[in-house]
mmCIF file of N, CA, C and O in Angstrom:
data_model
loop_
_atom_site.group_PDB
_atom_site.id
_atom_site.type_symbol
_atom_site.label_atom_id
_atom_site.label_comp_id
_atom_site.label_asym_id
_atom_site.label_seq_id
_atom_site.Cartn_x
_atom_site.Cartn_y
_atom_site.Cartn_z
ATOM 1 N N ILE A 287 139.006 120.803 106.982
ATOM 2 C CA ILE A 287 139.570 122.105 106.658
ATOM 3 C C ILE A 287 140.200 122.724 107.908
ATOM 4 O O ILE A 287 141.243 123.345 107.816
ATOM 5 N N HIS A 288 139.555 122.522 109.055
ATOM 6 C CA HIS A 288 140.095 123.097 110.293
ATOM 7 C C HIS A 288 141.498 122.572 110.558
ATOM 8 O O HIS A 288 142.406 123.346 110.860
ATOM 9 N N ARG A 289 141.669 121.255 110.435
ATOM 10 C CA ARG A 289 142.996 120.664 110.692
ATOM 11 C C ARG A 289 144.033 121.160 109.696
ATOM 12 O O ARG A 289 145.180 121.385 110.054
ATOM 13 N N ALA A 290 143.631 121.331 108.434
ATOM 14 C CA ALA A 290 144.566 121.807 107.413
ATOM 15 C C ALA A 290 145.038 123.231 107.724
ATOM 16 O O ALA A 290 146.223 123.541 107.562
ATOM 17 N N ILE A 291 144.136 124.074 108.196
ATOM 18 C CA ILE A 291 144.513 125.448 108.539
ATOM 19 C C ILE A 291 145.474 125.450 109.724
ATOM 20 O O ILE A 291 146.501 126.133 109.711
ATOM 21 N N ILE A 292 145.147 124.662 110.752
ATOM 22 C CA ILE A 292 146.016 124.592 111.936
ATOM 23 C C ILE A 292 147.387 124.040 111.566
ATOM 24 O O ILE A 292 148.419 124.564 111.981
ATOM 25 N N LYS A 293 147.408 122.998 110.751
ATOM 26 C CA LYS A 293 148.680 122.380 110.353
ATOM 27 C C LYS A 293 149.517 123.333 109.508
ATOM 28 O O LYS A 293 150.733 123.440 109.700
ATOM 29 N N ALA A 294 148.878 124.037 108.586
ATOM 30 C CA ALA A 294 149.609 124.945 107.703
ATOM 31 C C ALA A 294 150.238 126.105 108.474
ATOM 32 O O ALA A 294 151.300 126.602 108.095
ATOM 33 N N GLY A 295 149.620 126.533 109.564
ATOM 34 C CA GLY A 295 150.149 127.670 110.303
ATOM 35 C C GLY A 295 150.859 127.322 111.595
ATOM 36 O O GLY A 295 151.219 128.212 112.367
ATOM 37 N N SER A 296 151.060 126.035 111.861
ATOM 38 C CA SER A 296 151.673 125.649 113.134
ATOM 39 C C SER A 296 153.093 126.183 113.291
ATOM 40 O O SER A 296 153.532 126.481 114.403
ATOM 41 N N HIS A 297 153.815 126.329 112.183
ATOM 42 C CA HIS A 297 155.195 126.815 112.281
ATOM 43 C C HIS A 297 155.261 128.254 112.781
ATOM 44 O O HIS A 297 156.255 128.668 113.366
ATOM 45 N N ILE A 298 154.190 129.019 112.590
ATOM 46 C CA ILE A 298 154.185 130.414 113.037
ATOM 47 C C ILE A 298 154.245 130.479 114.558
ATOM 48 O O ILE A 298 155.058 131.219 115.132
ATOM 49 N N ASN A 299 153.404 129.704 115.235
ATOM 50 C CA ASN A 299 153.422 129.724 116.697
ATOM 51 C C ASN A 299 154.665 129.063 117.260
ATOM 52 O O ASN A 299 155.133 129.450 118.330
ATOM 53 N N GLU A 300 155.215 128.070 116.564
ATOM 54 C CA GLU A 300 156.478 127.476 117.009
ATOM 55 C C GLU A 300 157.586 128.520 116.985
ATOM 56 O O GLU A 300 158.396 128.613 117.912
ATOM 57 N N ARG A 301 157.625 129.313 115.935
ATOM 58 C CA ARG A 301 158.639 130.367 115.823
ATOM 59 C C ARG A 301 158.429 131.435 116.896
ATOM 60 O O ARG A 301 159.392 131.938 117.473
ATOM 61 N N ARG A 302 157.160 131.765 117.188
ATOM 62 C CA ARG A 302 156.870 132.749 118.237
ATOM 63 C C ARG A 302 157.352 132.244 119.601
ATOM 64 O O ARG A 302 157.903 133.006 120.392
ATOM 65 N N MET A 303 157.141 130.957 119.868
ATOM 66 C CA MET A 303 157.545 130.401 121.166
ATOM 67 C C MET A 303 159.061 130.368 121.302
ATOM 68 O O MET A 303 159.593 130.590 122.389
ATOM 69 N N LYS A 304 159.785 130.108 120.204
ATOM 70 C CA LYS A 304 161.250 130.129 120.241
ATOM 71 C C LYS A 304 161.775 131.518 120.578
ATOM 72 O O LYS A 304 162.823 131.659 121.192
ATOM 73 N N ARG A 305 161.053 132.536 120.155
ATOM 74 C CA ARG A 305 161.456 133.914 120.427
ATOM 75 C C ARG A 305 160.995 134.395 121.801
ATOM 76 O O ARG A 305 161.234 135.537 122.172
ATOM 77 N N GLY A 306 160.255 133.548 122.520
ATOM 78 C CA GLY A 306 159.785 133.931 123.845
ATOM 79 C C GLY A 306 158.458 134.659 123.832
ATOM 80 O O GLY A 306 158.071 135.259 124.839
ATOM 81 N N LEU A 307 157.743 134.626 122.727
ATOM 82 C CA LEU A 307 156.439 135.289 122.621
ATOM 83 C C LEU A 307 155.325 134.292 122.904
ATOM 84 O O LEU A 307 155.483 133.088 122.740
ATOM 85 N N ASN A 308 154.188 134.799 123.318
ATOM 86 C CA ASN A 308 153.028 133.950 123.588
ATOM 87 C C ASN A 308 152.407 133.452 122.286
ATOM 88 O O ASN A 308 152.448 134.126 121.258
ATOM 89 N N GLU A 309 151.787 132.294 122.384
ATOM 90 C CA GLU A 309 151.059 131.730 121.246
ATOM 91 C C GLU A 309 149.794 132.550 121.015
ATOM 92 O O GLU A 309 149.182 133.040 121.953
ATOM 93 N N ARG A 310 149.405 132.705 119.753
ATOM 94 C CA ARG A 310 148.169 133.424 119.449
ATOM 95 C C ARG A 310 147.442 132.716 118.312
ATOM 96 O O ARG A 310 148.057 131.948 117.567
ATOM 97 N N PRO A 311 146.156 132.980 118.155
ATOM 98 C CA PRO A 311 145.400 132.311 117.091
ATOM 99 C C PRO A 311 145.931 132.683 115.704
ATOM 100 O O PRO A 311 146.380 133.806 115.474
ATOM 101 N N LEU A 312 145.889 131.717 114.806
ATOM 102 C CA LEU A 312 146.278 131.978 113.426
ATOM 103 C C LEU A 312 145.259 132.910 112.794
ATOM 104 O O LEU A 312 144.090 132.906 113.170
ATOM 105 N N ARG A 313 145.683 133.659 111.820
ATOM 106 C CA ARG A 313 144.775 134.566 111.116
ATOM 107 C C ARG A 313 144.769 134.211 109.638
ATOM 108 O O ARG A 313 145.819 134.128 109.008
ATOM 109 N N VAL A 314 143.560 134.015 109.112
ATOM 110 C CA VAL A 314 143.375 133.619 107.715
ATOM 111 C C VAL A 314 142.438 134.626 107.075
ATOM 112 O O VAL A 314 141.329 134.856 107.568
ATOM 113 N N GLY A 315 142.870 135.230 105.986
ATOM 114 C CA GLY A 315 142.040 136.204 105.276
ATOM 115 C C GLY A 315 141.323 135.565 104.099
ATOM 116 O O GLY A 315 141.929 134.872 103.301
ATOM 117 N N ILE A 316 140.024 135.793 104.011
ATOM 118 C CA ILE A 316 139.226 135.358 102.870
ATOM 119 C C ILE A 316 139.006 136.598 102.011
ATOM 120 O O ILE A 316 138.277 137.507 102.395
ATOM 121 N N ILE A 317 139.696 136.644 100.880
ATOM 122 C CA ILE A 317 139.607 137.821 100.016
ATOM 123 C C ILE A 317 139.161 137.394 98.620
ATOM 124 O O ILE A 317 139.288 136.234 98.243
ATOM 125 N N GLY A 318 138.637 138.336 97.889
ATOM 126 C CA GLY A 318 138.198 138.051 96.526
ATOM 127 C C GLY A 318 137.367 139.199 95.981
ATOM 128 O O GLY A 318 137.186 140.223 96.632
ATOM 129 N N TYR A 319 136.868 138.999 94.788
ATOM 130 C CA TYR A 319 136.013 139.999 94.160
ATOM 131 C C TYR A 319 134.719 140.167 94.945
ATOM 132 O O TYR A 319 134.280 139.243 95.622
ATOM 133 N N PRO A 320 134.083 141.331 94.827
ATOM 134 C CA PRO A 320 132.805 141.526 95.519
ATOM 135 C C PRO A 320 131.725 140.562 94.992
ATOM 136 O O PRO A 320 131.708 140.217 93.823
ATOM 137 N N ASN A 321 130.862 140.156 95.882
ATOM 138 C CA ASN A 321 129.681 139.345 95.557
ATOM 139 C C ASN A 321 130.011 137.981 94.964
ATOM 140 O O ASN A 321 129.343 137.517 94.040
ATOM 141 N N VAL A 322 131.047 137.324 95.488
ATOM 142 C CA VAL A 322 131.377 135.979 94.994
ATOM 143 C C VAL A 322 131.124 134.897 96.045
ATOM 144 O O VAL A 322 131.331 133.727 95.760
ATOM 145 N N GLY A 323 130.705 135.275 97.260
ATOM 146 C CA GLY A 323 130.362 134.282 98.263
ATOM 147 C C GLY A 323 131.403 134.057 99.339
ATOM 148 O O GLY A 323 131.503 132.959 99.872
ATOM 149 N N LYS A 324 132.177 135.081 99.679
ATOM 150 C CA LYS A 324 133.195 134.923 100.728
ATOM 151 C C LYS A 324 132.542 134.643 102.081
ATOM 152 O O LYS A 324 132.982 133.754 102.813
ATOM 153 N N SER A 325 131.488 135.361 102.405
ATOM 154 C CA SER A 325 130.786 135.136 103.675
ATOM 155 C C SER A 325 130.116 133.768 103.685
ATOM 156 O O SER A 325 130.094 133.089 104.723
ATOM 157 N N ALA A 326 129.580 133.346 102.559
ATOM 158 C CA ALA A 326 128.964 132.017 102.468
ATOM 159 C C ALA A 326 130.010 130.926 102.675
ATOM 160 O O ALA A 326 129.737 129.896 103.313
ATOM 161 N N LEU A 327 131.223 131.136 102.165
ATOM 162 C CA LEU A 327 132.307 130.177 102.370
ATOM 163 C C LEU A 327 132.666 130.073 103.849
ATOM 164 O O LEU A 327 132.852 128.979 104.381
ATOM 165 N N ILE A 328 132.728 131.203 104.536
ATOM 166 C CA ILE A 328 133.018 131.201 105.967
ATOM 167 C C ILE A 328 131.935 130.444 106.720
ATOM 168 O O ILE A 328 132.219 129.630 107.595
ATOM 169 N N ASN A 329 130.679 130.691 106.379
ATOM 170 C CA ASN A 329 129.587 129.977 107.037
ATOM 171 C C ASN A 329 129.676 128.473 106.780
ATOM 172 O O ASN A 329 129.379 127.667 107.659
ATOM 173 N N LYS A 330 130.086 128.085 105.591
ATOM 174 C CA LYS A 330 130.231 126.663 105.267
ATOM 175 C C LYS A 330 131.367 126.042 106.078
ATOM 176 O O LYS A 330 131.238 124.924 106.568
ATOM 177 N N ILE A 331 132.479 126.759 106.227
ATOM 178 C CA ILE A 331 133.603 126.261 107.026
ATOM 179 C C ILE A 331 133.174 126.065 108.482
ATOM 180 O O ILE A 331 133.513 125.070 109.113
ATOM 181 N N LEU A 332 132.398 127.018 109.003
ATOM 182 C CA LEU A 332 131.968 126.958 110.401
ATOM 183 C C LEU A 332 130.847 125.944 110.623
ATOM 184 O O LEU A 332 130.674 125.455 111.728
ATOM 185 N N GLY A 333 130.075 125.680 109.592
ATOM 186 C CA GLY A 333 128.947 124.773 109.748
ATOM 187 C C GLY A 333 127.727 125.434 110.361
ATOM 188 O O GLY A 333 126.793 124.774 110.774
ATOM 189 N N ARG A 334 127.727 126.750 110.434
ATOM 190 C CA ARG A 334 126.579 127.508 110.947
ATOM 191 C C ARG A 334 126.629 128.914 110.379
ATOM 192 O O ARG A 334 127.650 129.342 109.841
ATOM 193 N N LYS A 335 125.539 129.642 110.491
ATOM 194 C CA LYS A 335 125.478 130.994 109.936
ATOM 195 C C LYS A 335 126.050 131.984 110.947
ATOM 196 O O LYS A 335 125.410 132.337 111.930
ATOM 197 N N ARG A 336 127.252 132.415 110.698
ATOM 198 C CA ARG A 336 127.932 133.365 111.579
ATOM 199 C C ARG A 336 128.151 134.696 110.867
ATOM 200 O O ARG A 336 127.980 135.746 111.451
ATOM 201 N N ALA A 337 128.531 134.624 109.584
ATOM 202 C CA ALA A 337 128.697 135.839 108.783
ATOM 203 C C ALA A 337 127.369 136.124 108.080
ATOM 204 O O ALA A 337 126.735 135.222 107.547
ATOM 205 N N LYS A 338 126.959 137.356 108.096
ATOM 206 C CA LYS A 338 125.676 137.743 107.510
ATOM 207 C C LYS A 338 125.731 137.618 105.986
ATOM 208 O O LYS A 338 126.653 138.119 105.348
ATOM 209 N N THR A 339 124.736 136.940 105.412
ATOM 210 C CA THR A 339 124.658 136.762 103.963
ATOM 211 C C THR A 339 123.229 137.012 103.497
ATOM 212 O O THR A 339 122.282 136.901 104.269
ATOM 213 N N ALA A 340 123.112 137.361 102.211
ATOM 214 C CA ALA A 340 121.798 137.541 101.577
ATOM 215 C C ALA A 340 121.971 137.456 100.071
ATOM 216 O O ALA A 340 123.095 137.436 99.562
ATOM 217 N N ASN A 341 120.872 137.406 99.379
ATOM 218 C CA ASN A 341 120.900 137.313 97.926
ATOM 219 C C ASN A 341 121.175 138.659 97.256
ATOM 220 O O ASN A 341 121.265 138.738 96.046
ATOM 221 N N THR A 342 121.276 139.714 98.025
ATOM 222 C CA THR A 342 121.523 141.042 97.472
ATOM 223 C C THR A 342 122.980 141.435 97.713
ATOM 224 O O THR A 342 123.581 141.046 98.718
ATOM 225 N N PRO A 343 123.569 142.199 96.807
ATOM 226 C CA PRO A 343 124.965 142.616 96.992
ATOM 227 C C PRO A 343 125.118 143.671 98.089
ATOM 228 O O PRO A 343 124.191 144.394 98.412
ATOM 229 N N GLY A 344 126.321 143.731 98.651
ATOM 230 C CA GLY A 344 126.652 144.785 99.607
ATOM 231 C C GLY A 344 126.280 144.489 101.044
ATOM 232 O O GLY A 344 126.151 145.411 101.838
ATOM 233 N N ILE A 345 126.127 143.231 101.420
ATOM 234 C CA ILE A 345 125.767 142.900 102.796
ATOM 235 C C ILE A 345 126.976 143.080 103.726
ATOM 236 O O ILE A 345 126.861 143.661 104.794
ATOM 237 N N THR A 346 128.150 142.586 103.324
ATOM 238 C CA THR A 346 129.367 142.784 104.120
ATOM 239 C C THR A 346 129.916 144.165 103.790
ATOM 240 O O THR A 346 130.398 144.414 102.703
ATOM 241 N N ARG A 347 129.832 145.073 104.751
ATOM 242 C CA ARG A 347 130.226 146.459 104.496
ATOM 243 C C ARG A 347 131.608 146.807 105.037
ATOM 244 O O ARG A 347 132.197 147.793 104.649
ATOM 245 N N SER A 348 132.121 146.014 105.967
ATOM 246 C CA SER A 348 133.435 146.304 106.522
ATOM 247 C C SER A 348 134.132 144.988 106.858
ATOM 248 O O SER A 348 133.524 143.926 106.847
ATOM 249 N N LEU A 349 135.421 145.089 107.165
ATOM 250 C CA LEU A 349 136.180 143.905 107.562
ATOM 251 C C LEU A 349 135.681 143.409 108.910
ATOM 252 O O LEU A 349 135.403 144.205 109.808
ATOM 253 N N GLN A 350 135.572 142.091 109.065
ATOM 254 C CA GLN A 350 135.185 141.534 110.352
ATOM 255 C C GLN A 350 135.953 140.243 110.617
ATOM 256 O O GLN A 350 136.114 139.422 109.734
ATOM 257 N N TRP A 351 136.463 140.124 111.838
ATOM 258 C CA TRP A 351 137.187 138.922 112.251
ATOM 259 C C TRP A 351 136.211 137.969 112.909
ATOM 260 O O TRP A 351 135.434 138.363 113.777
ATOM 261 N N ILE A 352 136.272 136.708 112.511
ATOM 262 C CA ILE A 352 135.411 135.677 113.081
ATOM 263 C C ILE A 352 136.313 134.612 113.689
ATOM 264 O O ILE A 352 137.113 133.996 112.987
ATOM 265 N N ARG A 353 136.194 134.397 114.983
ATOM 266 C CA ARG A 353 137.034 133.432 115.694
ATOM 267 C C ARG A 353 136.433 132.034 115.587
ATOM 268 O O ARG A 353 135.243 131.842 115.799
ATOM 269 N N VAL A 354 137.290 131.067 115.275
ATOM 270 C CA VAL A 354 136.882 129.673 115.142
ATOM 271 C C VAL A 354 137.669 128.857 116.146
ATOM 272 O O VAL A 354 138.895 128.941 116.197
ATOM 273 N N ARG A 355 136.972 128.082 116.947
ATOM 274 C CA ARG A 355 137.626 127.226 117.936
ATOM 275 C C ARG A 355 137.365 125.773 117.538
ATOM 276 O O ARG A 355 136.238 125.391 117.315
ATOM 277 N N THR A 356 138.435 125.000 117.465
ATOM 278 C CA THR A 356 138.312 123.580 117.166
ATOM 279 C C THR A 356 138.859 122.799 118.341
ATOM 280 O O THR A 356 139.662 123.303 119.116
ATOM 281 N N SER A 357 138.425 121.570 118.467
ATOM 282 C CA SER A 357 138.947 120.733 119.554
ATOM 283 C C SER A 357 139.977 119.773 118.983
ATOM 284 O O SER A 357 139.767 119.157 117.951
ATOM 285 N N ASP A 358 141.098 119.682 119.651
ATOM 286 C CA ASP A 358 142.171 118.779 119.247
ATOM 287 C C ASP A 358 142.113 117.556 120.153
ATOM 288 O O ASP A 358 142.367 117.640 121.344
ATOM 289 N N PHE A 359 141.740 116.418 119.585
ATOM 290 C CA PHE A 359 141.538 115.218 120.386
ATOM 291 C C PHE A 359 142.855 114.623 120.886
ATOM 292 O O PHE A 359 142.867 113.906 121.867
ATOM 293 N N ASN A 360 143.979 114.920 120.231
ATOM 294 C CA ASN A 360 145.268 114.366 120.656
ATOM 295 C C ASN A 360 145.787 115.035 121.926
ATOM 296 O O ASN A 360 146.326 114.375 122.809
ATOM 297 N N THR A 361 145.641 116.350 122.015
ATOM 298 C CA THR A 361 146.187 117.075 123.162
ATOM 299 C C THR A 361 145.116 117.500 124.157
ATOM 300 O O THR A 361 145.423 118.095 125.164
ATOM 301 N N LYS A 362 143.851 117.210 123.868
ATOM 302 C CA LYS A 362 142.716 117.588 124.731
ATOM 303 C C LYS A 362 142.648 119.096 124.936
ATOM 304 O O LYS A 362 142.180 119.588 125.934
ATOM 305 N N ARG A 363 143.154 119.843 123.971
ATOM 306 C CA ARG A 363 143.177 121.292 124.075
ATOM 307 C C ARG A 363 142.622 121.895 122.794
ATOM 308 O O ARG A 363 142.891 121.403 121.708
ATOM 309 N N GLY A 364 141.849 122.942 122.903
ATOM 310 C CA GLY A 364 141.275 123.575 121.735
ATOM 311 C C GLY A 364 142.278 124.421 120.991
ATOM 312 O O GLY A 364 143.158 125.026 121.578
ATOM 313 N N LYS A 365 142.166 124.433 119.699
ATOM 314 C CA LYS A 365 142.989 125.289 118.854
ATOM 315 C C LYS A 365 142.077 126.369 118.282
ATOM 316 O O LYS A 365 140.899 126.134 118.035
ATOM 317 N N GLU A 366 142.637 127.537 118.060
ATOM 318 C CA GLU A 366 141.855 128.646 117.530
ATOM 319 C C GLU A 366 142.502 129.203 116.282
ATOM 320 O O GLU A 366 143.716 129.159 116.124
ATOM 321 N N PHE A 367 141.653 129.706 115.399
ATOM 322 C CA PHE A 367 142.130 130.538 114.312
ATOM 323 C C PHE A 367 141.046 131.558 114.015
ATOM 324 O O PHE A 367 139.901 131.414 114.448
ATOM 325 N N GLU A 368 141.431 132.623 113.337
ATOM 326 C CA GLU A 368 140.495 133.698 113.023
ATOM 327 C C GLU A 368 140.388 133.853 111.522
ATOM 328 O O GLU A 368 141.405 133.818 110.816
ATOM 329 N N LEU A 369 139.156 134.018 111.040
ATOM 330 C CA LEU A 369 138.908 134.241 109.626
ATOM 331 C C LEU A 369 138.548 135.698 109.414
ATOM 332 O O LEU A 369 137.740 136.253 110.165
ATOM 333 N N LEU A 370 139.133 136.319 108.412
ATOM 334 C CA LEU A 370 138.825 137.699 108.071
ATOM 335 C C LEU A 370 137.843 137.711 106.916
ATOM 336 O O LEU A 370 138.155 137.224 105.824
ATOM 337 N N ASP A 371 136.655 138.233 107.155
ATOM 338 C CA ASP A 371 135.650 138.375 106.101
ATOM 339 C C ASP A 371 135.758 139.786 105.550
ATOM 340 O O ASP A 371 135.686 140.758 106.300
ATOM 341 N N SER A 372 135.952 139.895 104.264
ATOM 342 C CA SER A 372 136.125 141.204 103.635
ATOM 343 C C SER A 372 134.964 141.496 102.686
ATOM 344 O O SER A 372 134.348 140.579 102.170
ATOM 345 N N PRO A 373 134.672 142.765 102.471
ATOM 346 C CA PRO A 373 133.567 143.120 101.549
ATOM 347 C C PRO A 373 133.889 142.812 100.102
ATOM 348 O O PRO A 373 134.986 142.576 99.731
#
């Protein structure tokens, strides 16, 4: 999933570099109806518990950005993207 996100958004940073702007992490929003498991999905993508979850509704009370760093074995450089967890 990490590679798919980086690949899908690579054209954004290419366009930024053509305009003379610095590269920045991609931003991906996880949105949906309340109490459907958006935070659980983020934790599954990360492979660890980063977003707070519980069996009761209303745990995520505000928007929060979670930074994800992946390692790119071809360029020996890490790639970053940010996930937006919404209530």
